[in-house]
Amino acid sequence: MAMIIDGKPCDIRPGQTVLDVARAHGVYIPTLCYHAKIGALGRCRVCVVEVEGMTGLPTACTLEAKDGMIVRNRSPAVTRARRLMVDLLLSAGRHDCLSCEKNGTCELQQAAYKLGIERPSFESASPLPVDDSAEFIARDDNKCIHCGRCIAGCHTRVVNEILGAGFRARHTRVVCDGDVPMGASSCVQCGECVQLCPTGALTDKRARGAGRSWELQKAETLCPYCGVGCRLVLHLDPTRNAIVRVTGADEGPANDGMLCLKGRYGFDFVGRSERLTTPLIRENGSFRKTSWDEAVRFIASRLRDVRHRYGPDALGGFASAKCSNEENFLFMKFLRAVLGTNNVDHCARLCHASTVAALSQAFGSGAMTNDIAGIRHADVILIIGSNTTEAHPVIGYVIKQAVRLGKTKLIVFDPTRIPLADMAEIYAAQRCGTDVALLNSMMHVIIRENLYDKAYVAERCEGFDELKAEVATYPPERAATITGIDADVIRRAARLFASAPTAAVFFAMGITQHTTGVDNVWSLANLQMLCGNIGKVGGGLNPLRGQNNVQGACDMGALPNVLSGYQSVSDPAVRAKFEKAWGCLLPDKPGLTVTTMIEAAAAGKLRSLYIMGENPMLSEPDLHHTEHALRQLDFLVVQDIFLTETAALAHVVLPAAALPEKEGTYTNTERRVQHAPQALEPPGEALPDWKIIQRVARAMGADWNYRSPKEILDEIASLTPSYGGIGYERLGTKGLPWPCPTKDHPGTPVLHVGQFTRGKGLMKAIPFREPAELPDVDYPLVLTTGRLLEQYHTGTMTRKTDGLNRLAGPRVMISVEDAEALGIVNDETVRVVTRRGHIETKAFVTRRISQGTLFIPFHFVEAAANTLTIAALDPIAKIPEFKVCAARVEKV
Ligand code: SF4
């Protein structure tokens, strides 16, 4: 099929509009309301064209391209109409191009220039006030052309549903939450509207005056925060080696151009003056600056000394879910091949260790089974123990899109009424730590009512009879007394879930951070096998990984029992392969975990720790105990970008490069390996982590000569079957989801299609167990912990952006009922007490949390939630029970 535009033959693909065809053939048609991400709105009429045989001037963005069509794009009638439209839009506002932030990238300016409009012909409207009230977004209605892109983006992409069209006729304006200043509205500052705005009406407030578009360089990289793995574009001022603004990368496979406010605005940490710039050695109780040579020599001699006196297992290392795959691979190689111990672990122990333990036994692989793009194919989504819109915001957008499109129904179970609960068909708050009883009861109903997928269970699973016998003892009435959820709600949820042709489950730390973490995850695996949802596009069991490379750090073998690709250290054939490649002998006994290394340090058995980019002084449970353990060590090395609470206790501190300052690959929550090139220079003498590890390894006698991360990834591919086909040359902007065993393999978006990795899926009978510490007379409330949208993990990075701090500070969420009973009002300072200690913080009295439950975010050192949490561990995964302990609240 072909058509003619201005005499030029252009071929057509089915479903293309005239605008699509013109753009595909390099023909300029001005547009203002059209944007590829939101499609045709047909409002601005700037893209009108003349079509032979048609009356009037149709809009190219809405007109379907047809075989034989003859289009005139530059006829006098078209030019006259376009000029009038653009002239009217210019005249209706105040477009002070000289000082506008959008100068050079404004689409109205471009259209006016192309149409030869020098100044507006009509009388300008009276000026409107500028809304500067929001933290990150400036709104100037004088430059708004009412194209509707921002409203469409807010409703159909991020589905925050804040912006709308207000008032009538020539008074029409974009309004926030009815009509309040943006800063007073419920806008979450994701910035999608800014990214879509064609003019200077919506701009990044902090980028004002910081650089014109033609002065800035663009560099594509990855977000350093959560596990979604959003691709983004840094707009850099090369004269200052500084980031001016961030936009979402249109081609991002996980984020499709969208970002949350951390990814878009939380980049101040990179340029902060507190960055570590030289190595530091502790001397007489304080740090002195030193050279790399002295620091590395000192570390090597102290590590050798500890190994000589106490043996290799007196040494240990925490790898980092923030560092690249290459860096984690080298770190675990350093611990195993150079120091001779398997005592290597990282913060996955504190988030998804239970997932890895349960799913590797149930399915044969511990990772998220499905991809983000498949979410829209789900008929039902169960969200349990995941505040998705706060902790994994862009996946939250995709789930909301699926619901708003009308195909997908949501079931949400969470002790707090998370924002997604407002869109759910069924929402209920279970008591913290009762998930097994709830899930067993759902399966009870599904089996009893014959709603399960019998053929799938018979062909693909084992252990059904044991599971059936166990769940038979959980009728909804019994589960109701355990969970606090009405028996009929459990029945309705079970029926809705089981009747869906395709149902997906999403979960996070609300499921995993329990002494029953493995049981909880395996119960979800049981449910998904029972309903035949594993190995299906849009279905699956989807653990949302917390950090940008926590999946990769696990894949790279930064775990005490496996080498890269989950190859067991206890398997002689595996060890022989690595020993041959590395030219050394490897330890064969699984090592200690993060949590048991802290215990061993407290007991004087672990004498030295090397910590790369982790901050256990805020992330571990029972912080007083953690501090005691770290202070017991003979030698502590910390490699990080800031002098964190943990680094402050170290004997040597090494300055590392941040993500945009080094090259590497990172594996997101959907197992997609993505490449991030270097965009900036590290500050001072800071180095990429892989270079630091190599220097220390060489000082300890290793013959390592890696010249680039690419060489390390090639070694990873040669030793790791699931990464066998992954190399820098293949990653591009889309990356590859593992398993990708060969160089011509396309990657695997959905796991366990046809059969489970282990052969048959293993169902398991799981009895309900109570959490380790229950409320009592002295501590009558249940404390649970988690994240806020605006902050991240231990705050090392987000707390360096002042705007994020102004949006979210420390707090304890308490129910209206509990607050009234205790005589506590909103914003009052209260003391929260557990058996481990106490903190003082502001009360946030809310109806979003159930009576009897408290929620404290763990980001804030001044009100450190983990001072309060219990160090009780899941017996298999050794993950702490961050999500349940007994507490009380006192007035101060
Ligand atoms: Fe970054 Fe996660 Fe936000 Fe994406 S959703 S921008 S990866 S923090």
PDB file of C-alpha atoms and ligand atoms in Angstrom, residues 223-230 232 255 258-264 391-395 792, ligand 1:
ATOM      1  CA  CYS A 223      17.397   4.977  37.490  1.00  0.00           C
ATOM      2  CA  PRO A 224      19.484   4.179  40.582  1.00  0.00           C
ATOM      3  CA  TYR A 225      16.527   3.521  42.873  1.00  0.00           C
ATOM      4  CA  CYS A 226      13.970   0.696  42.789  1.00  0.00           C
ATOM      5  CA  GLY A 227      13.913  -2.582  40.898  1.00  0.00           C
ATOM      6  CA  VAL A 228      11.608  -1.448  38.081  1.00  0.00           C
ATOM      7  CA  GLY A 229      14.680  -0.493  36.071  1.00  0.00           C
ATOM      8  CA  CYS A 230      13.422   2.689  34.421  1.00  0.00           C
ATOM      9  CA  LEU A 232      16.087   7.781  31.800  1.00  0.00           C
ATOM     10  CA  ASN A 255       8.966   2.341  31.882  1.00  0.00           C
ATOM     11  CA  MET A 258       7.453   7.282  32.517  1.00  0.00           C
ATOM     12  CA  LEU A 259       9.243   7.929  35.824  1.00  0.00           C
ATOM     13  CA  CYS A 260       8.348   8.526  39.445  1.00  0.00           C
ATOM     14  CA  LEU A 261       9.495  11.581  41.360  1.00  0.00           C
ATOM     15  CA  LYS A 262      12.605   9.850  42.747  1.00  0.00           C
ATOM     16  CA  GLY A 263      13.857   8.922  39.290  1.00  0.00           C
ATOM     17  CA  ARG A 264      13.021  12.350  37.862  1.00  0.00           C
ATOM     18  CA  ALA A 391       7.558   1.269  46.339  1.00  0.00           C
ATOM     19  CA  HIS A 392       7.497   0.405  42.602  1.00  0.00           C
ATOM     20  CA  PRO A 393       5.617   3.405  41.197  1.00  0.00           C
ATOM     21  CA  VAL A 394       6.001   2.739  37.490  1.00  0.00           C
ATOM     22  CA  ILE A 395       4.716  -0.835  37.843  1.00  0.00           C
ATOM     23  CA  TYR A 792      14.372   5.397  49.370  1.00  0.00           C
TER      24      TYR A 792
HETATM   25 FE1  SF4 B   1      13.296   4.849  39.518  1.00  0.00          FE
HETATM   26 FE2  SF4 B   1      11.699   2.916  40.410  1.00  0.00          FE
HETATM   27 FE3  SF4 B   1      10.783   5.403  40.140  1.00  0.00          FE
HETATM   28 FE4  SF4 B   1      11.344   3.942  37.971  1.00  0.00          FE
HETATM   29  S1  SF4 B   1       9.755   3.511  39.480  1.00  0.00           S
HETATM   30  S2  SF4 B   1      11.856   6.105  38.306  1.00  0.00           S
HETATM   31  S3  SF4 B   1      13.137   2.746  38.711  1.00  0.00           S
HETATM   32  S4  SF4 B   1      12.388   4.711  41.560  1.00  0.00           S
END
